[in-house]
Short mmCIF file of N, CA and C in Angstrom, two decimals:
data_model
loop_
_atom_site.label_atom_id
_atom_site.label_comp_id
_atom_site.label_asym_id
_atom_site.label_seq_id
_atom_site.Cartn_x
_atom_site.Cartn_y
_atom_site.Cartn_z
N MET A 526 10.64 26.76 17.18
CA MET A 526 10.17 25.40 17.37
C MET A 526 8.81 25.43 18.08
N ILE A 527 7.87 24.64 17.58
CA ILE A 527 6.54 24.58 18.16
C ILE A 527 6.55 23.55 19.28
N SER A 528 6.01 23.93 20.43
CA SER A 528 5.96 23.03 21.56
C SER A 528 4.79 22.07 21.42
N VAL A 529 5.04 20.79 21.66
CA VAL A 529 3.98 19.78 21.61
C VAL A 529 3.61 19.30 23.01
N LEU A 530 4.14 19.97 24.02
CA LEU A 530 3.86 19.59 25.39
C LEU A 530 2.47 20.04 25.79
N LYS A 531 1.81 19.26 26.61
CA LYS A 531 0.50 19.64 27.13
C LYS A 531 0.68 20.80 28.10
N ALA A 532 -0.39 21.55 28.30
CA ALA A 532 -0.34 22.67 29.23
C ALA A 532 0.09 22.16 30.60
N GLY A 533 1.05 22.80 31.19
CA GLY A 533 1.54 22.43 32.51
C GLY A 533 2.65 21.40 32.49
N ALA A 534 2.90 20.80 31.36
CA ALA A 534 3.98 19.81 31.27
C ALA A 534 5.31 20.53 31.20
N THR A 535 6.30 19.90 31.75
CA THR A 535 7.64 20.48 31.72
C THR A 535 8.51 19.67 30.79
N GLU A 536 9.61 20.26 30.38
CA GLU A 536 10.55 19.55 29.51
C GLU A 536 11.05 18.29 30.21
N GLN A 537 11.23 18.37 31.53
CA GLN A 537 11.72 17.21 32.28
C GLN A 537 10.68 16.08 32.27
N SER A 538 9.39 16.42 32.44
CA SER A 538 8.37 15.37 32.42
C SER A 538 8.26 14.76 31.03
N TYR A 539 8.47 15.58 30.00
CA TYR A 539 8.45 15.09 28.62
C TYR A 539 9.61 14.12 28.41
N GLU A 540 10.79 14.47 28.86
CA GLU A 540 11.96 13.59 28.72
C GLU A 540 11.77 12.30 29.50
N SER A 541 11.17 12.39 30.67
CA SER A 541 10.92 11.22 31.50
C SER A 541 9.96 10.26 30.79
N LYS A 542 8.90 10.79 30.21
CA LYS A 542 7.92 9.97 29.50
C LYS A 542 8.56 9.34 28.25
N LEU A 543 9.37 10.10 27.56
CA LEU A 543 10.05 9.60 26.37
C LEU A 543 10.98 8.44 26.73
N PHE A 544 11.71 8.58 27.83
CA PHE A 544 12.60 7.52 28.29
C PHE A 544 11.79 6.26 28.64
N GLU A 545 10.66 6.45 29.32
CA GLU A 545 9.80 5.34 29.70
C GLU A 545 9.29 4.60 28.46
N LEU A 546 8.89 5.33 27.43
CA LEU A 546 8.40 4.72 26.20
C LEU A 546 9.51 3.99 25.45
N LYS A 547 10.72 4.54 25.47
CA LYS A 547 11.85 3.88 24.82
C LYS A 547 12.13 2.53 25.47
N LEU A 548 12.01 2.47 26.80
CA LEU A 548 12.20 1.19 27.50
C LEU A 548 11.11 0.19 27.12
N LYS A 549 9.87 0.67 27.04
CA LYS A 549 8.76 -0.22 26.73
C LYS A 549 8.90 -0.85 25.34
N ILE A 550 9.32 -0.08 24.35
CA ILE A 550 9.38 -0.64 23.01
C ILE A 550 10.53 -1.62 22.83
N GLN A 551 11.39 -1.71 23.80
CA GLN A 551 12.46 -2.71 23.76
C GLN A 551 11.99 -4.05 24.34
N ASP A 552 10.81 -4.05 24.96
CA ASP A 552 10.25 -5.26 25.57
C ASP A 552 9.36 -5.96 24.54
N ARG A 553 9.78 -7.14 24.12
CA ARG A 553 9.06 -7.88 23.08
C ARG A 553 7.60 -8.17 23.49
N ARG A 554 7.36 -8.49 24.76
CA ARG A 554 6.00 -8.76 25.22
C ARG A 554 5.13 -7.52 25.11
N TYR A 555 5.68 -6.36 25.45
CA TYR A 555 4.93 -5.11 25.35
C TYR A 555 4.55 -4.85 23.89
N LEU A 556 5.51 -5.02 22.99
CA LEU A 556 5.23 -4.80 21.56
C LEU A 556 4.18 -5.78 21.03
N ASN A 557 4.30 -7.05 21.39
CA ASN A 557 3.32 -8.04 20.95
C ASN A 557 1.92 -7.71 21.45
N ASN A 558 1.82 -7.31 22.71
CA ASN A 558 0.52 -6.93 23.26
C ASN A 558 -0.03 -5.69 22.58
N ALA A 559 0.83 -4.73 22.30
CA ALA A 559 0.39 -3.50 21.63
C ALA A 559 -0.10 -3.80 20.22
N ILE A 560 0.62 -4.65 19.50
CA ILE A 560 0.22 -5.02 18.14
C ILE A 560 -1.09 -5.79 18.16
N ASP A 561 -1.24 -6.72 19.10
CA ASP A 561 -2.49 -7.47 19.23
C ASP A 561 -3.66 -6.54 19.53
N ARG A 562 -3.44 -5.58 20.40
CA ARG A 562 -4.51 -4.63 20.76
C ARG A 562 -4.90 -3.78 19.55
N ILE A 563 -3.91 -3.29 18.82
CA ILE A 563 -4.19 -2.48 17.61
C ILE A 563 -4.99 -3.31 16.61
N ALA A 564 -4.58 -4.56 16.39
CA ALA A 564 -5.28 -5.42 15.44
C ALA A 564 -6.72 -5.68 15.90
N SER A 565 -6.89 -5.89 17.19
CA SER A 565 -8.23 -6.14 17.72
C SER A 565 -9.15 -4.94 17.54
N VAL A 566 -8.64 -3.76 17.85
CA VAL A 566 -9.44 -2.54 17.71
C VAL A 566 -9.78 -2.28 16.25
N LEU A 567 -8.79 -2.42 15.37
CA LEU A 567 -9.04 -2.21 13.94
C LEU A 567 -10.05 -3.20 13.39
N SER A 568 -9.94 -4.47 13.79
CA SER A 568 -10.90 -5.48 13.34
C SER A 568 -12.31 -5.14 13.80
N SER A 569 -12.44 -4.75 15.04
CA SER A 569 -13.75 -4.37 15.57
C SER A 569 -14.34 -3.19 14.82
N ARG A 570 -13.51 -2.20 14.55
CA ARG A 570 -13.98 -1.01 13.82
C ARG A 570 -14.40 -1.36 12.40
N LEU A 571 -13.65 -2.24 11.75
CA LEU A 571 -14.01 -2.66 10.40
C LEU A 571 -15.35 -3.40 10.39
N VAL A 572 -15.52 -4.27 11.35
CA VAL A 572 -16.77 -5.02 11.44
C VAL A 572 -17.93 -4.07 11.71
N GLU A 573 -17.74 -3.13 12.62
CA GLU A 573 -18.79 -2.14 12.92
C GLU A 573 -19.11 -1.31 11.68
N ALA A 574 -18.11 -0.95 10.92
CA ALA A 574 -18.32 -0.12 9.74
C ALA A 574 -19.15 -0.84 8.69
N HIS A 575 -19.06 -2.17 8.67
CA HIS A 575 -19.83 -2.95 7.71
C HIS A 575 -21.19 -3.37 8.27
N GLY A 576 -21.47 -2.98 9.50
CA GLY A 576 -22.76 -3.29 10.10
C GLY A 576 -22.97 -4.76 10.39
N VAL A 577 -21.91 -5.47 10.65
CA VAL A 577 -22.00 -6.91 10.91
C VAL A 577 -22.08 -7.12 12.41
N THR A 578 -22.99 -8.00 12.81
CA THR A 578 -23.09 -8.35 14.23
C THR A 578 -22.92 -9.86 14.37
N GLY A 579 -22.38 -10.30 15.47
CA GLY A 579 -22.19 -11.73 15.71
C GLY A 579 -21.14 -12.33 14.80
N ASN A 580 -21.21 -13.63 14.58
CA ASN A 580 -20.28 -14.34 13.72
C ASN A 580 -20.90 -14.57 12.36
N SER A 581 -21.14 -13.53 11.65
CA SER A 581 -21.81 -13.63 10.36
C SER A 581 -20.85 -14.13 9.30
N THR A 582 -21.24 -15.21 8.61
CA THR A 582 -20.42 -15.70 7.50
C THR A 582 -20.59 -14.81 6.28
N GLU A 583 -21.66 -14.04 6.23
CA GLU A 583 -21.86 -13.11 5.11
C GLU A 583 -20.74 -12.11 5.02
N PHE A 584 -20.26 -11.64 6.17
CA PHE A 584 -19.17 -10.67 6.17
C PHE A 584 -17.90 -11.30 5.59
N MET A 585 -17.65 -12.56 5.90
CA MET A 585 -16.45 -13.23 5.43
C MET A 585 -16.51 -13.46 3.92
N ILE A 586 -17.69 -13.63 3.38
CA ILE A 586 -17.85 -13.89 1.95
C ILE A 586 -17.64 -12.61 1.14
N GLN A 587 -18.00 -11.47 1.69
CA GLN A 587 -17.94 -10.19 0.95
C GLN A 587 -16.57 -9.88 0.47
#
């Protein structure tokens, strides 16, 4: 089995982090915020990739 732990990480710290993440994904507010953040970042990257600045209606027409 290949280890995916960072250098210096222990199995216990990995299990602790996994448990913490499992708790977070059960929280609807956490999930909503995470989804909103992902959408915001993706939208910004798409706009940057098209070279659009400001509120250009040209981008919306394309």
